[in-house]
Structures are given as structure tokens and as C-alpha cells.
XYZ file of C-alpha atoms in Angstrom:
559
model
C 0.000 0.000 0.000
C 2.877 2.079 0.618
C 4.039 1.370 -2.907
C 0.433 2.752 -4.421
C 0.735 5.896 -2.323
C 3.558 6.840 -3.681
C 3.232 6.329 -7.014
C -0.040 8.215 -6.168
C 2.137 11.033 -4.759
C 3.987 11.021 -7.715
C 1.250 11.553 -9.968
C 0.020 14.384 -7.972
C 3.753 16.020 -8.179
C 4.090 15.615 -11.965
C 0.308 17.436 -12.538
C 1.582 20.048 -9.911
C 4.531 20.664 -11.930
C 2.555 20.961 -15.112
C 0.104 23.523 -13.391
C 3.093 24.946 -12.033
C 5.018 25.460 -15.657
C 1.491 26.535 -17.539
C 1.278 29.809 -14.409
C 5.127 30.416 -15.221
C 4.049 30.962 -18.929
C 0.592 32.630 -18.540
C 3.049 35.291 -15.980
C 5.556 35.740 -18.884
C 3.026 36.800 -21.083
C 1.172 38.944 -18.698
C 4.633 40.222 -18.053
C 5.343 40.744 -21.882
C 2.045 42.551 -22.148
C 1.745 45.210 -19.425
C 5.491 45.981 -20.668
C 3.772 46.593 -24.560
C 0.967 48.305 -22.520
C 3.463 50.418 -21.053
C 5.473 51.372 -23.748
C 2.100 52.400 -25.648
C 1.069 54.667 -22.894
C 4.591 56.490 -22.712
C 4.533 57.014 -26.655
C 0.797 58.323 -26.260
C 1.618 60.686 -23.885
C 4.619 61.532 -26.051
C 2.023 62.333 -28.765
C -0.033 64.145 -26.451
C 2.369 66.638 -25.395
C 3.555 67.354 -28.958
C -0.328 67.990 -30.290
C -0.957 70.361 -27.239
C 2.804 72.183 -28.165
C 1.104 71.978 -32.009
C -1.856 73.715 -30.430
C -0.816 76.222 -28.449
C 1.234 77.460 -31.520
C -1.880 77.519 -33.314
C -4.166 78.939 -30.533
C -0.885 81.599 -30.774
C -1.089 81.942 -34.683
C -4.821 82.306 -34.222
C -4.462 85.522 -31.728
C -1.935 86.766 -33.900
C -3.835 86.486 -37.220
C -6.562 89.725 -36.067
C -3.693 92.437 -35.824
C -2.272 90.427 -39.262
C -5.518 91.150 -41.399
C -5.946 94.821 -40.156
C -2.154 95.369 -41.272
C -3.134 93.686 -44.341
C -6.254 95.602 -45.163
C -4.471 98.888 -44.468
C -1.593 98.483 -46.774
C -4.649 97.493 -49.305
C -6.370 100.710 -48.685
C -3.171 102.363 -49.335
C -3.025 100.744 -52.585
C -6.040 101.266 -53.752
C -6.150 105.241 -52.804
C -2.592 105.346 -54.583
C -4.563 103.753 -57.458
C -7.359 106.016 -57.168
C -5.071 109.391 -57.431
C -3.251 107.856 -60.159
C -6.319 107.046 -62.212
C -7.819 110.682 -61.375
C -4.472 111.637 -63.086
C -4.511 110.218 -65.996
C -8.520 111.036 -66.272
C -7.672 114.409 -65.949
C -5.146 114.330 -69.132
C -7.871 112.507 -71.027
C -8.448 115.274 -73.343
C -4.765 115.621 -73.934
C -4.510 111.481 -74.876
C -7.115 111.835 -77.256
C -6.048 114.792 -78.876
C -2.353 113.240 -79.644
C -4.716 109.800 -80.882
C -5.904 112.300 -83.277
C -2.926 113.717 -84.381
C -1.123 109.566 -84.572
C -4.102 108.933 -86.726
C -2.862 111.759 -89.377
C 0.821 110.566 -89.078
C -0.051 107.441 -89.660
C -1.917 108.146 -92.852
C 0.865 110.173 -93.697
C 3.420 106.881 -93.217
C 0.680 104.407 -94.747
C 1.335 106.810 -97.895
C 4.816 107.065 -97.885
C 5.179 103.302 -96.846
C 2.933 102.897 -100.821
C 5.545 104.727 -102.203
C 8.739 103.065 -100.330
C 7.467 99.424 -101.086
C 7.194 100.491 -105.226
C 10.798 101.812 -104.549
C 12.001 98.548 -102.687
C 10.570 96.758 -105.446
C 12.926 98.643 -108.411
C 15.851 98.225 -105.938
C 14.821 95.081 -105.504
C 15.083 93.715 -109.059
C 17.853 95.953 -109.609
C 19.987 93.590 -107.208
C 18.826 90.671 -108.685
C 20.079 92.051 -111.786
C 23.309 92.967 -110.145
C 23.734 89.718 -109.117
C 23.103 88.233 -112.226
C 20.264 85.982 -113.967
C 21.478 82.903 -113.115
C 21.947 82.208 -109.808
C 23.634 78.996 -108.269
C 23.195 77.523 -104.622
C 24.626 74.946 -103.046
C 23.203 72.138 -100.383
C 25.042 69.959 -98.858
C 22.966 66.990 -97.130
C 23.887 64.708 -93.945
C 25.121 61.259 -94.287
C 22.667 58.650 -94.505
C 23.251 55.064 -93.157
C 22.779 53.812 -97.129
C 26.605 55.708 -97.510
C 28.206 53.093 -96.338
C 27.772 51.147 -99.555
C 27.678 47.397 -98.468
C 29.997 48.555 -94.993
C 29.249 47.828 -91.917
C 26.982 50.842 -90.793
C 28.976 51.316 -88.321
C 31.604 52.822 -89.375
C 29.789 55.362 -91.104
C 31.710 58.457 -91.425
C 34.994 56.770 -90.193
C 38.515 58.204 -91.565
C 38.980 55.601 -94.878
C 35.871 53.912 -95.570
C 33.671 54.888 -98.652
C 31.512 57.281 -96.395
C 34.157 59.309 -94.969
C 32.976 63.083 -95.310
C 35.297 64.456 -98.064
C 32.720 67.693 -99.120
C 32.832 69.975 -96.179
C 31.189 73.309 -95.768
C 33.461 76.518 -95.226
C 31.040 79.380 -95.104
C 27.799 80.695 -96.887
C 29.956 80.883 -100.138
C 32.188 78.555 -100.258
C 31.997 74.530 -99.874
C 35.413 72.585 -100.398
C 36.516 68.941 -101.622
C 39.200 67.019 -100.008
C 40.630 64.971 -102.470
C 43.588 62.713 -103.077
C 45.850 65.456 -103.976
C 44.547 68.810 -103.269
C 41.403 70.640 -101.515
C 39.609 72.312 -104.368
C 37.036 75.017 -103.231
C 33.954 76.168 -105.359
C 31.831 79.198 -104.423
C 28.351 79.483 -105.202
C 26.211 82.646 -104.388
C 25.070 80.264 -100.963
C 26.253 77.477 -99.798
C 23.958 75.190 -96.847
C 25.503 73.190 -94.357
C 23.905 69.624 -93.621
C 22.261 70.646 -90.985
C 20.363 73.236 -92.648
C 16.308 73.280 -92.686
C 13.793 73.135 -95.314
C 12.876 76.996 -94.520
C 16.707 78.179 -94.132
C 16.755 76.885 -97.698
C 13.384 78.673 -98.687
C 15.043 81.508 -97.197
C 17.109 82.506 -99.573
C 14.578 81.254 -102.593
C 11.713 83.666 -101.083
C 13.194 86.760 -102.958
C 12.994 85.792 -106.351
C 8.839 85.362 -106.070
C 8.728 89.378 -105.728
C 9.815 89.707 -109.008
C 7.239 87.112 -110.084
C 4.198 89.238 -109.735
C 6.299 92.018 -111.222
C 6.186 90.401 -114.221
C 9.413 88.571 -114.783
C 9.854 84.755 -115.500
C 11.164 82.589 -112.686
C 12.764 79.284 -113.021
C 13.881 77.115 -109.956
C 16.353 73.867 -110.706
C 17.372 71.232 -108.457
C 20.476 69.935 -109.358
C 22.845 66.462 -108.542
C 23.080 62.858 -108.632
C 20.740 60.362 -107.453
C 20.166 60.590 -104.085
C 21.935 63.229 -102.970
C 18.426 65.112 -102.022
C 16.716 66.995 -104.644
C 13.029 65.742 -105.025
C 13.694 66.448 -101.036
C 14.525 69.755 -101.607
C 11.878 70.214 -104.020
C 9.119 68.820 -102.990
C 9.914 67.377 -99.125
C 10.415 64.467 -97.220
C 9.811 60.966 -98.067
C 8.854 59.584 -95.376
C 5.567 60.197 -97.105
C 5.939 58.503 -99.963
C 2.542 59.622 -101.843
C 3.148 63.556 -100.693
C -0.223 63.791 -99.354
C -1.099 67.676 -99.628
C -2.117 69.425 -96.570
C -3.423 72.919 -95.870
C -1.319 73.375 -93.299
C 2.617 74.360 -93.310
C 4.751 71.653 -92.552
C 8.141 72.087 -91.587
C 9.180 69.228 -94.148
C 8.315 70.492 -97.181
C 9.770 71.854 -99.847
C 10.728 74.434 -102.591
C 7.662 73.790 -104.327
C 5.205 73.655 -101.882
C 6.325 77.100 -100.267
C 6.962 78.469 -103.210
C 3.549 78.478 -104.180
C 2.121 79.428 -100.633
C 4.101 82.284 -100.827
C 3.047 83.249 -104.450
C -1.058 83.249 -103.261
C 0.019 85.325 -100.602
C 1.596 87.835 -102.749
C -1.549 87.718 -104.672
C -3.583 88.237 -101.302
C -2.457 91.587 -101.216
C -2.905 92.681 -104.892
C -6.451 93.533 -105.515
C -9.147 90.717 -105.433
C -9.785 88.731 -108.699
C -6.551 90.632 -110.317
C -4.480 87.542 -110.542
C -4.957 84.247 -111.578
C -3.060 81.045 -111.502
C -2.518 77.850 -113.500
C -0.536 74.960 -112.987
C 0.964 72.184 -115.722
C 2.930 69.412 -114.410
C 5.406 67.174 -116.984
C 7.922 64.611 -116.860
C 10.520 64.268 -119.459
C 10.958 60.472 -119.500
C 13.209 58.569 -122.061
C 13.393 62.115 -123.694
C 9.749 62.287 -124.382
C 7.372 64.817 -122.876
C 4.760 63.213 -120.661
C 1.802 65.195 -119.144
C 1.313 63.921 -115.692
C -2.009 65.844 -115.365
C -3.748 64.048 -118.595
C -5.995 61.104 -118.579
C -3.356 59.398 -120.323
C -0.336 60.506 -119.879
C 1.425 58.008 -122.018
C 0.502 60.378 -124.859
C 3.667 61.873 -126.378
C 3.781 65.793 -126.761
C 5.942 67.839 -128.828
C 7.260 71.007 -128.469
C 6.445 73.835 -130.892
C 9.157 76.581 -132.182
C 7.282 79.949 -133.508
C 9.218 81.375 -136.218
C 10.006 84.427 -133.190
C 11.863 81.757 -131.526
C 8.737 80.859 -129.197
C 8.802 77.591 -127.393
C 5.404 75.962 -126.067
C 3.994 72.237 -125.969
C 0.342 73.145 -127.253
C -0.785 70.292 -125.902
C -0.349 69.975 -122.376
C -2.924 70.304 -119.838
C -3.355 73.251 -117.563
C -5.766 73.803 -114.042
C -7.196 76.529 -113.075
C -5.994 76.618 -108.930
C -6.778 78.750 -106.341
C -4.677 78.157 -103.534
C -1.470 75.974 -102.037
C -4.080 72.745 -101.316
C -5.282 72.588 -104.825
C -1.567 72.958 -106.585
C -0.464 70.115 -104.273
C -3.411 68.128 -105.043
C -2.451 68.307 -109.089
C 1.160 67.464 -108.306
C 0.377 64.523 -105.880
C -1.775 63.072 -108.899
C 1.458 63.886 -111.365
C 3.893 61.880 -108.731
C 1.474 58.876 -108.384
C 2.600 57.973 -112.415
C 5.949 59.501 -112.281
C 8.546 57.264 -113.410
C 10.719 56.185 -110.101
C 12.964 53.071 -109.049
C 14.880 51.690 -106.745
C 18.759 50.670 -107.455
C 21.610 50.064 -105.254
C 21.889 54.288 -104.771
C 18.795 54.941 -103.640
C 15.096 53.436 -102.844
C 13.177 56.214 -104.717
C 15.430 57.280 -107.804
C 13.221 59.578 -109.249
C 13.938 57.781 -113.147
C 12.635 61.203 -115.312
C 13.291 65.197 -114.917
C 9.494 66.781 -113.108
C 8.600 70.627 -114.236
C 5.837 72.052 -112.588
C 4.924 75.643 -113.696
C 2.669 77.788 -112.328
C 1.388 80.626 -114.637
C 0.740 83.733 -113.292
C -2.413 85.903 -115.414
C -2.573 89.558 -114.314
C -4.625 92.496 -115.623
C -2.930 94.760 -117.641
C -3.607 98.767 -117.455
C -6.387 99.223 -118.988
C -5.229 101.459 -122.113
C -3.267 98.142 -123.203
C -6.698 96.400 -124.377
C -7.579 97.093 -127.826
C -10.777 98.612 -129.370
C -13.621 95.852 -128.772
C -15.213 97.484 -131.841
C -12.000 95.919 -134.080
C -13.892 92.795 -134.895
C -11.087 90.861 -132.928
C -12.130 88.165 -130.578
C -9.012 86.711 -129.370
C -5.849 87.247 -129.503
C -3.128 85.644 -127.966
C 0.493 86.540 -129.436
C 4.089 85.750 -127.600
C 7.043 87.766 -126.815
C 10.241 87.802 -128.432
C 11.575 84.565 -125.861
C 8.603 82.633 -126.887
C 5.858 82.988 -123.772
C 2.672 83.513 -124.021
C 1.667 87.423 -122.928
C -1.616 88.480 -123.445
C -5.239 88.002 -124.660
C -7.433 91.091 -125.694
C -10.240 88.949 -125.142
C -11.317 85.298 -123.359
C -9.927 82.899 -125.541
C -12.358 80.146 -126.642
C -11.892 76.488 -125.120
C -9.486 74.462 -126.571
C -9.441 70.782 -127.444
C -6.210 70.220 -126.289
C -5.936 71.533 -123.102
C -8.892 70.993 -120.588
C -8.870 73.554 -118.523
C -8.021 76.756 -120.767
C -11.360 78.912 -120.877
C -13.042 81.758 -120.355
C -12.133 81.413 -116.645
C -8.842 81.720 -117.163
C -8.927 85.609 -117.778
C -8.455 87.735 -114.569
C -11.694 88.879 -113.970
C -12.851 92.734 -113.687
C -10.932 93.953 -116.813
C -11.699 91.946 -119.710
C -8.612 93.218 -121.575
C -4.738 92.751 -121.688
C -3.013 90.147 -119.544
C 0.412 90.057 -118.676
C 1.302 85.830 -118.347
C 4.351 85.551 -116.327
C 5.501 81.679 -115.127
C 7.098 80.004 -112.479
C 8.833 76.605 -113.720
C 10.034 74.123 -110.676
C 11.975 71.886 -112.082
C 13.073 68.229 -110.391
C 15.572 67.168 -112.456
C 16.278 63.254 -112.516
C 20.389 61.889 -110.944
C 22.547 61.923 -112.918
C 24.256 57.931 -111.767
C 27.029 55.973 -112.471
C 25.692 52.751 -113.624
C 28.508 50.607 -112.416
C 27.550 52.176 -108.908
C 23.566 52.147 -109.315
C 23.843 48.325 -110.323
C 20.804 49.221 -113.033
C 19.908 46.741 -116.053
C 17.479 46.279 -118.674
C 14.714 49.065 -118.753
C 16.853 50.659 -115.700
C 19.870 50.854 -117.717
C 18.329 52.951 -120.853
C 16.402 55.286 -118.390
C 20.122 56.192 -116.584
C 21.669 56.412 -119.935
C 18.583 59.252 -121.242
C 19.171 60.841 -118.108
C 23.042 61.185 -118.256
C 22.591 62.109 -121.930
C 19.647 65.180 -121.084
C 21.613 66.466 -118.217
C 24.916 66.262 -120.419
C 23.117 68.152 -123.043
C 22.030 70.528 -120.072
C 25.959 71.042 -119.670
C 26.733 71.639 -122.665
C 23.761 74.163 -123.577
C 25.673 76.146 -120.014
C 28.656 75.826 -121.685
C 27.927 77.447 -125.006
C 25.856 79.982 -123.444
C 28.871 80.647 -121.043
C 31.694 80.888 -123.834
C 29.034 82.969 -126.591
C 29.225 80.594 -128.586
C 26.948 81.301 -131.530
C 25.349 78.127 -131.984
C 23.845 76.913 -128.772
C 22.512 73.136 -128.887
C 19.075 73.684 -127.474
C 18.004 70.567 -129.321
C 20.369 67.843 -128.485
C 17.427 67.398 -125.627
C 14.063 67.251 -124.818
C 14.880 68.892 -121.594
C 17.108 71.812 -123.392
C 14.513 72.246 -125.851
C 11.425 72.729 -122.988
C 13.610 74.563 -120.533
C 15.416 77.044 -123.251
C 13.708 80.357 -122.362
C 14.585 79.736 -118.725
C 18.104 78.732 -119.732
C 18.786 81.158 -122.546
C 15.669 83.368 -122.288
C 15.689 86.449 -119.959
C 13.797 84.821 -117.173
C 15.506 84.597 -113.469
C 17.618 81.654 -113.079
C 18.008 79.520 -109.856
C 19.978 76.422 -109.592
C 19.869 74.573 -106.531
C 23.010 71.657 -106.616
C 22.305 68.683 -104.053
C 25.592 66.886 -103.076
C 26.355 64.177 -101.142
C 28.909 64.474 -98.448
C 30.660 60.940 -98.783
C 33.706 59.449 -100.609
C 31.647 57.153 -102.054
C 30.120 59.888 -104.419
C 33.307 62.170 -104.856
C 33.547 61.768 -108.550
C 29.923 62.613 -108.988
C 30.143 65.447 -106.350
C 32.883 67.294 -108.454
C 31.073 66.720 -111.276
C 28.024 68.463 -109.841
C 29.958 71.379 -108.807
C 31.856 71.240 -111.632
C 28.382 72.067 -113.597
C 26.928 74.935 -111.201
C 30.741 76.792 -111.842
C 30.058 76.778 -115.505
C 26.226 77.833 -114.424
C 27.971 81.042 -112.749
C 29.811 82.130 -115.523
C 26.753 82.568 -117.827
C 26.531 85.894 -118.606
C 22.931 86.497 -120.282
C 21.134 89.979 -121.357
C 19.144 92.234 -118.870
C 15.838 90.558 -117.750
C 12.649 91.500 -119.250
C 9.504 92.263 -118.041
C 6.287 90.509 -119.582
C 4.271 93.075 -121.518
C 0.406 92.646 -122.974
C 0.233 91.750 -126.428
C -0.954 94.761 -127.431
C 2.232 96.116 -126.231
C 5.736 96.653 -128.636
C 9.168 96.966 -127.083
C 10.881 99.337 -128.836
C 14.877 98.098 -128.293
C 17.554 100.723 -127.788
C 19.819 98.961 -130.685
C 16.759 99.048 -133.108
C 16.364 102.446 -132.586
C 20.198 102.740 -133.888
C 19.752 100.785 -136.819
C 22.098 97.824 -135.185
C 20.646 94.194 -134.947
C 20.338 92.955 -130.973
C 23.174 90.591 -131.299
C 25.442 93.749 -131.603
C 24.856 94.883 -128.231
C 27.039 94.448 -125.211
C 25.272 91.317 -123.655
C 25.244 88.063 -125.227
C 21.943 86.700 -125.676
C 21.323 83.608 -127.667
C 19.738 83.110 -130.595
C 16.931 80.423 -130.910
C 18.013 77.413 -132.312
């Protein structure tokens, strides 16, 4: 028995112990808690204290904010009596304001008046520098290097010291561009020269001039000029990341020559009186050395060109639209580009693969003593000037089968006598390419050979012109032929030469330079103005008894 009570004992130790152990733990946790109890109560009060420090600063900010406001208002009552005097001031020299309004109103009519007379004047001075500076003008553009440079290198070493797109053409100043070559630097000056970095507008720039002289009735004639690639349909006509050119009525900063040119014509004609001026626009291509009209339902039609026995060059059939602003212009040469002749080769993606003229004709009312008698028994007359454009009609010609658009509509409207036609030819001319470099064949390779052979005949017209020869080979080209009263004539020449920046291209670079030097040195006869049809120029050397080609300045005669 003594044995069972003490295992009995025993059991009752071990459950005492357990009871014992589970108290120890329930009295650390108690412990553990009225410690975290603790420590919340002294970061309470902690918080406590600061908000009543937080308040008393505000119930302090609060008692101070009364004296604040009444400082406030009185420095605003200042103001506003200060205001108050100085209004009364100037109310009281009310009668003296409007008295010197009065007496701005008559200056000002007085400088409107004189302004009238100092624009004619810039005007005269105006084509009197042109004149000084000669007919034909050449610029110069040099373009960044594109990643296609590299010519089968690795792109990147583009630009790199020795490869094929090393920069050899480098731009000196606003005149002068140089050409590092194997053995010497040769520089070439141009009347402007643009770095690479140069914008579509910094180019436009300088082109902006020549468009006074438009509506003063002189001919204007604006050609891009290089090899394939080296940026002239950019130039021209704008970027192609657009590839159909859609027209838009709003600027863009991409655009070119052509689209610019003609915004800034209608705005010249914004400011001339309403319905004195309207506008036409023809758009060609001279592809394979045949004249296609891009604005005709078929434009596979061939065209000639016709040679008056005056010397007068036309194409008598090619279509002409009536336009009346930028939007419609671009609309017509969109629809010319969408059959133009292009191609890629191994120069470039888009080689444009025939030369693009667009002119825009510019029909003005003449004074009105120029029209003749309507009692005559005339009704229509159109006649040409001496360079072969078309100058005036006496009355609305009657609609012709051959050109769509020519009508009655055509006449500026108001004066129903003289015009004066003056035109504005932007001209795209195809790359010249070496065909070992282009990698052309086939149909490719006898486009690139009648390009080579039109732009050679283009050098060689220069040339002639630039020596006096007497015989000047208008005819060797399609191109020549179209573009001879520009070339030859007495209208304002500008040549814009594209160049590419890269080794790769040197031979073609110099060669492009090469051509706007002999450009330069063309010394042509004193611009003309376009006169009505009713109108006679009586030359000085007539007058003398002496034929024209006696005078001083050269000026070709018709071939």
C-alpha cells in the first residue's frame, strides 16, 4: 500500500509541476504585455504633449492672425487710394490722350502713304539687285550622311577616316563649300552654300526673294540639281517619309521648294487687288526624252514642243488647271507623282527615273489702255514675246481641245482686256548615276543612260551659253529644248546643286559642282519684263539701226 501511495504522490507532483510550468508561462506573457501596454502609454503621452505644443502654436497663430488682417487691409487701402489718385491723373489728361490719338491717326496716314511709295521703290531696288547679281543664280546644299553611304559597310563605321563614307565635301562658309581629295582641296563658291544641318525653310530663305519679281512680271525658273540621291526631289518637294506627298493645308516644316513656293506666291496675290491675278498649274515629266503630261488622262501620250518662227517655245498640248490656292496645286502634283517614273537601285530606294517641271502661270490684268478697241472685230488674240511665252489676250480665248482647262475662266476677272502671263517653272531634275555604282539593267539601264545624256546636253547648252558661242545646242534634248527660255531666255535663273557628303560619291560630287561653276559664268542679257500683247518693245539697238546681237550682252539666238 505504501508502494500505491507513492506512485499516487507522484502523480500528484508531476500534474503540480505541469500547473506549475502553464502559471510560469501565462506570468511571462502577462509580463510581456503590461510591458507593450506600457510602452504604448509612454509614446501616447509623447504624442499628447507634442499635439498640445502643435496647439498652443496655433491657438498663438490664431491671436496673432486679427492684428495680421488689419495690417493687411491697411496696406490694401493704401493701394487702392494710390490707385485712385493715379487714375484721377490720368482722367484728368484725357483730353490731352485723345487729342495726340488724333494727331497719330494723321501721321499714320501720312506713313501708310509714304510706306505705298517706299514698297514700289524697294521693289525697283529690288530687281535691280537681282540684276546685279546676275540671272542665273547657283546655290549649293550639302545633305547629312545617310546610313545607305556606307555602300555594303558595316553601318557602323559610317563616317569613319577611310571607308567609302568618310565626309570628303565639307562646308566653309555661306559661299564657299570645299573637296578634299587625293591630292589637293579644291574650293567652289556658289552665291550660298547650306551646311547639312540646314532646314527646309533656311533653304526657302534665300529662294523667297525671287517670287517678288514674279508678280512684277518677270519669268522665274527654280532647278534642283545632282546625282541620285543626294536630295533633290527632297529639296523640291519634301520628305519621303511620305511617300505619296499627301497635300495638306497646313505648313509643314518638311516640305519643300515647291510647296512654299507656291504658298508664298497666293500670298503675294492676297495683297494685290481681289480677282486681279490668276493662276494655272501644268505638271510634266521628261521620260526617255519624251514629254509626258502627268495631269492628262493618259499621260502616255507623247507631246511635242512647238518653235514659232520668233523663236517661241510651247507644248500646245499639255494640260493646264485653273488653282486657287497651295491645297489645290499640291493636289495636281500629288496626282502627277502617283505615275511619275521612279525606281529603286543600289543608290537609292526612290530614284526619281525622269526630270518633273511644274509651272505655275501667273495671269494679271494689264492697265487698262493696253486692251484694244472691242469694236476691231477681234475676238481673241493671244500673241508671244520675243523669248517665246505667251503674254496676253485682248479677249477670253475660246476652249481648246487640247488643253482641258483653258477657258473663259482663265482671264483675270474685272478687266476683260490685256493680260500680262508671267511663269514660275520648278523643275526636279532626274540623278545623274554611275551605272557601275547604281547596279541598273534592262529598262533601268536605258532610263540612266537618257538621263546622263539630257543632263549632259544641259551642260553643254551652259557651256555654249557661257563661252558665246553662236550656236547653242538647245536641241540635243528634250529637256534643253522645254527649258530654253529659262536657260537662254531672260527669265531669273536659280539652280539649286544637291551633293552628297561621302567618298563614295566624290567623282559625282565634283562633277556636280563642276556644272553649277560653268552655271555662274553665264553671262545672259538684262531681264525683261512681260508686256500685254498689245504692247511693242521698242529696243535701244533698233532704234540705232544695229541688230540685238550687236549689243554688249550676249543673248542667244533660238536654235
Amino acid at each position: 500500500m505504501l508502494y500505491l501511495k507513492l506512485a499516487q504522490l507522484h502523480g500528484t507532483l508531476q500534474s503540480s509541476r505541469e500547473e506549475n510550468t502553464d502559471l510560469n508561462t501565462q506570468y511571462e506573457d502577462e509580463k510581456k504585455f503590461r510591458k507593450s501596454v506600457a510602452d504604448t502609454a509612454i509614446r501616447l503621452k509623447r504624442e499628447i504633449d507634442s499635439i498640445r505644443h502643435d496647439m498652443l502654436s496655433v491657438q498663438k497663430v490664431a491671436m496673432e492672425m486679427p492684428e495680421q488682417f488689419e495690417e493687411q487691409m491697411s496696406h490694401a487701402n493704401k493701394v487702392v487710394q494710390r490707385h485712385r489718385q493715379v487714375y484721377q491723373s490720368q482722367s484728368s489728361n484725357l483730353s490731352a490722350l485723345q487729342a495726340q490719338i488724333i494727331q497719330m491717326e494723321t501721321t499714320l496716314s501720312d506713313i501708310t502713304e509714304r510706306h505705298a511709295k517706299e514698297k514700289k521703290r524697294r521693289q525697283e531696288l529690288h530687281n535691280i539687285l537681282m540684276e546685279l547679281r546676275g540671272n542665273i543664280r547657283v546655290h549649293c546644299r550639302l545633305r547629312p550622311l545617310m546610313e545607305f553611304d556606307c555602300g555594303g559597310e558595316d553601318p557602323s563605321t559610317l563616317g569613319r577616316s577611310g571607308t567609302r563614307s568618310e565626309v570628303v565635301v565639307h562646308f566653309v562658309d555661306d559661299e564657299n563649300v570645299c573637296v578634299r581629295t587625293a591630292k589637293h582641296n579644291k574650293v567652289f563658291e556658289y552665291e550660298r552654300v547650306y551646311e547639312p544641318k540646314e532646314s527646309q525653310s533656311g533653304v526657302f530663305d534665300e529662294v523667297q526673294p525671287m517670287l517678288t519679281s514674279l508678280l512684277d512680271g518677270y519669268n522665274i525658273c527654280i532647278m534642283a540639281y545632282g546625282q541620285t540621291g543626294s536630295g533633290k526631289t527632297h529639296t523640291m518637294l519634301g520628305s519621303h517619309k511620305d511617300e505619296d506627298y499627301n497635300p495638306s493645308r497646313n505648313p509643314h516644316r518638311d516640305e519643300g521648294v515647291i510647296p512654299r513656293a507656291t504658298r508664298e506666291l497666293f500670298r503675294l496675290i492676297s495683297e494685290k487687288p481681289e480677282k486681279s491675278h490668276t493662276v494655272e498649274v501644268s505638271v510634266l515629266e521628261i521620260y526617255n526624252n519624251d514629254i509626258r503630261d502627268l495631269l492628262s488622262n493618259d499621260p502616255n501620250i507623247k507631246h511635242d514642243i512647238s518653235t514659232g518662227q520668233d523663236g517661241s517655245v510651247s507644248v500646245p498640248t499639255l494640260s493646264s488647271k485653273q488653282v486657287d490656292n497651295v491645297y489645290d496645286v499640291m493636289c495636281l502634283v500629288q496626282h502627277g507623282l502617283r505615275t511619275r517614273r521612279e525606281s529603286a537601285t543600289l543608290v537609292h530606294e526612290h530614284s526619281s527615273r525622269s526630270h518633273l517641271v511644274v509651272t505655275l502661270t501667273v495671269i494679271s490684268q494689264a492697265p487698262s489702255f493696253f486692251s484694244k478697241n472691242s469694236t476691231s472685230g477681234s475676238t481673241s488674240d493671244l500673241r508671244r514675246d520675243n523669248r517665246g511665252r505667251s503674254l496676253s489676250l485682248s479677249a477670253a480665248p475660246a476652249p481648246s481641245p487640247t488643253m482641258e482647262s483653258w477657258g473663259s475662266d482663265s482671264v483675270p476677272q474685272g478687266g476683260g482686256g490685256a493680260v500680262i502671263r508671267t511663269k514660275l517653272q520648278l523643275v526636279d531634275l532626274a540623278g545623274s548615276e554611275c551605272v557601275g555604282m547604281s547596279g541598273v539593267k534592262g529598262k533601268a539601264l536605258r532610263e540612266a543612260s537618257n538621263i546622263n545624256k539630257s543632263l549632259s546636253a544641259l551642260a553643254d547648252v551652259l557651256g555654249a551659253l557661257a563661252e558665246h558661242r553662236t550656236h547653242v545646242p538647245y536641241r540635243n534634248s528634250r529637256l534643253t529644248h522645254l527649258l530654253q527660255d529659262s536657260i537662254g531666255g531672260d527669265a531669273k535663273l536659280l539652280v539649286l546643286l544637291c551633293v552628297s557628303p561621302a567618298q563614295r560619291y566624290i567623282t559625282e560630287s565634283l562633277q556636280c559642282m563642276g556644272f553649277g561653276t560653268r552655271a555662274r559664268q553665264v553671262q545672259r542679257g538684262p531681264t525683261k519684263r512681260r508686256l500685254p500683247s498689245s504692247a511693242e518693245k521698242v529696243d535701244s539697238t533698233s532704234v540705232r539701226g544695229r541688230s540685238p546681237s550687236s549689243g554688249p550682252s550676249f543673248i542667244p539666238k533660238p536654235t
